Amino acid sequence: MKFYYITFRSVTYAQRGESVLSARNIRCTLLRTPKWMEEQGCGYCLRLWTSDATPAVELLRQNRVPLRKIYAQRSDGQLEELTV
Amino acid sequence: MIYLDNGATSFHKPPRVYRAVEEAMYRCANPGRGGYRAALEASRQIYRCREAAGSLFSCLPEQVALTTSCTHGLNIAIRSIVKPGAKVVVSGFEHNAVTRPLRALGAKITVAGRKLFDWEDTLTEFYRALKNGVDGAVFTHVSNVFGYILPVEEMAAMCRSFGVPFIIDAAQSAGTLPVSMAALGADFVAMPGHKGLLGPQGTGLLLCKGEAVPLLYGGTGSASASQEMPDFLPDRLEAGTLNVPGYAGLTEGLRYILNTGTDKIFRREHAQLERCAEGLKKLGMKVFSGPHQAGTVSFLPGMDCEEAAEQLGSLGIAVRAGLHCAPFAHESAGTLETGTVRVSFGYDASDAQRLGLLQAVSKLTPFSS
């Protein structure tokens, strides 16, 4: 199983994202954003299964939760940034 | 003690408020700063508070900035929309939490509508001031001295039609009357957490429509590489560690209100208010009562108001006398020289409280006699 990471500028946005996704039974985990993903430093992200990524991003956009970046795990395990 | 000083703070909270404060102290570290369990639990606790406030006041969680008091929120709001020397209209019933920050900015203040319980006067004078041209408006929802409920929906509509930014001071209405950010379209609504919202002291909420100017600068746990404050809410207004136990308690206060309903709370307070005003009149007191009144009433006891409150206190009745930090309101009512004795009911208003007060008032004796 591969993961997607969706980053947010504020823990509040990340939590609203978590709330929106949980309400639709999309499982996600709230984490600190790895330093290399966030050049401004200090942020939070949601980690979710790749299979949930498309509906999750759609839901977040529908609910106007401001996303910052999206990272997808490649088959070799490395993460790559996708265009938001 | 019969506690009738809810205008100052709600002294008796629902039991779960106390429990939530204690539990948060055991379970929560610093919110928005770490990724371990206790830090995330703190973040979740803070988010639950924003979420509950958003439900009660019809706004998004990130539009709820956590403050230390209503005064703190009003200072942020006023500095966000009022430039030094700007022209600002206020109602005739404002608290010093509004007028002192305006004075500190050198604002040119127009006081509009000074007749108690008179919506026509309030709206006519407010409209006149807007028409004459102002840069901003700040008005209270409910007078903290007299319980006068101002027609804020109409005042908000006027501001919107004139394109004037405005702030509502909901210190005495939040938790008792409906307050909807979505319906009012206010730039800011400020409120304390410890009065009608039944949370602990040291908590407050500032509902923000959009842009806001920070009052405090410092760490927010976000965008840390930048030396500028974040340009997004609520982080922009929340430098420093938040009072997590306080907001845990406030969350439970908000949930109590969401479960009970402001209509029910208002009816309970207002029923006692009306009967209390009648009872005080029968005892020969000069009572300030009328239409559009919340659960607060002021009266003149026929003696020094501080002496009266002192005697009532010794009889186990907690009320507040004096000017209540609101000289504008007393000036409007003609009580600036004397002050008043204020009785303010809370969510637990009861016949026993009212009857106990009236019995004690009937025993008042001027010190000089």
PDB file of C-alpha atoms in Angstrom, chain B residues 116-119 147-149 270 289-294:
ATOM      1  CA  LEU B 116     -32.701  53.335  26.452  1.00  0.00           C
ATOM      2  CA  PHE B 117     -34.858  50.568  24.977  1.00  0.00           C
ATOM      3  CA  ASP B 118     -35.747  52.768  21.982  1.00  0.00           C
ATOM      4  CA  TRP B 119     -34.940  51.034  18.704  1.00  0.00           C
ATOM      5  CA  GLY B 147     -29.578  44.815  29.354  1.00  0.00           C
ATOM      6  CA  TYR B 148     -30.832  46.868  26.392  1.00  0.00           C
ATOM      7  CA  ILE B 149     -30.759  44.645  23.288  1.00  0.00           C
ATOM      8  CA  HIS B 270     -35.970  37.061  30.642  1.00  0.00           C
ATOM      9  CA  SER B 289     -36.649  48.403  32.268  1.00  0.00           C
ATOM     10  CA  GLY B 290     -38.398  48.321  28.943  1.00  0.00           C
ATOM     11  CA  PRO B 291     -38.807  46.414  25.713  1.00  0.00           C
ATOM     12  CA  HIS B 292     -35.820  44.749  24.085  1.00  0.00           C
ATOM     13  CA  GLN B 293     -34.227  43.820  27.393  1.00  0.00           C
ATOM     14  CA  ALA B 294     -32.062  40.783  28.116  1.00  0.00           C
TER      15      ALA B 294
END
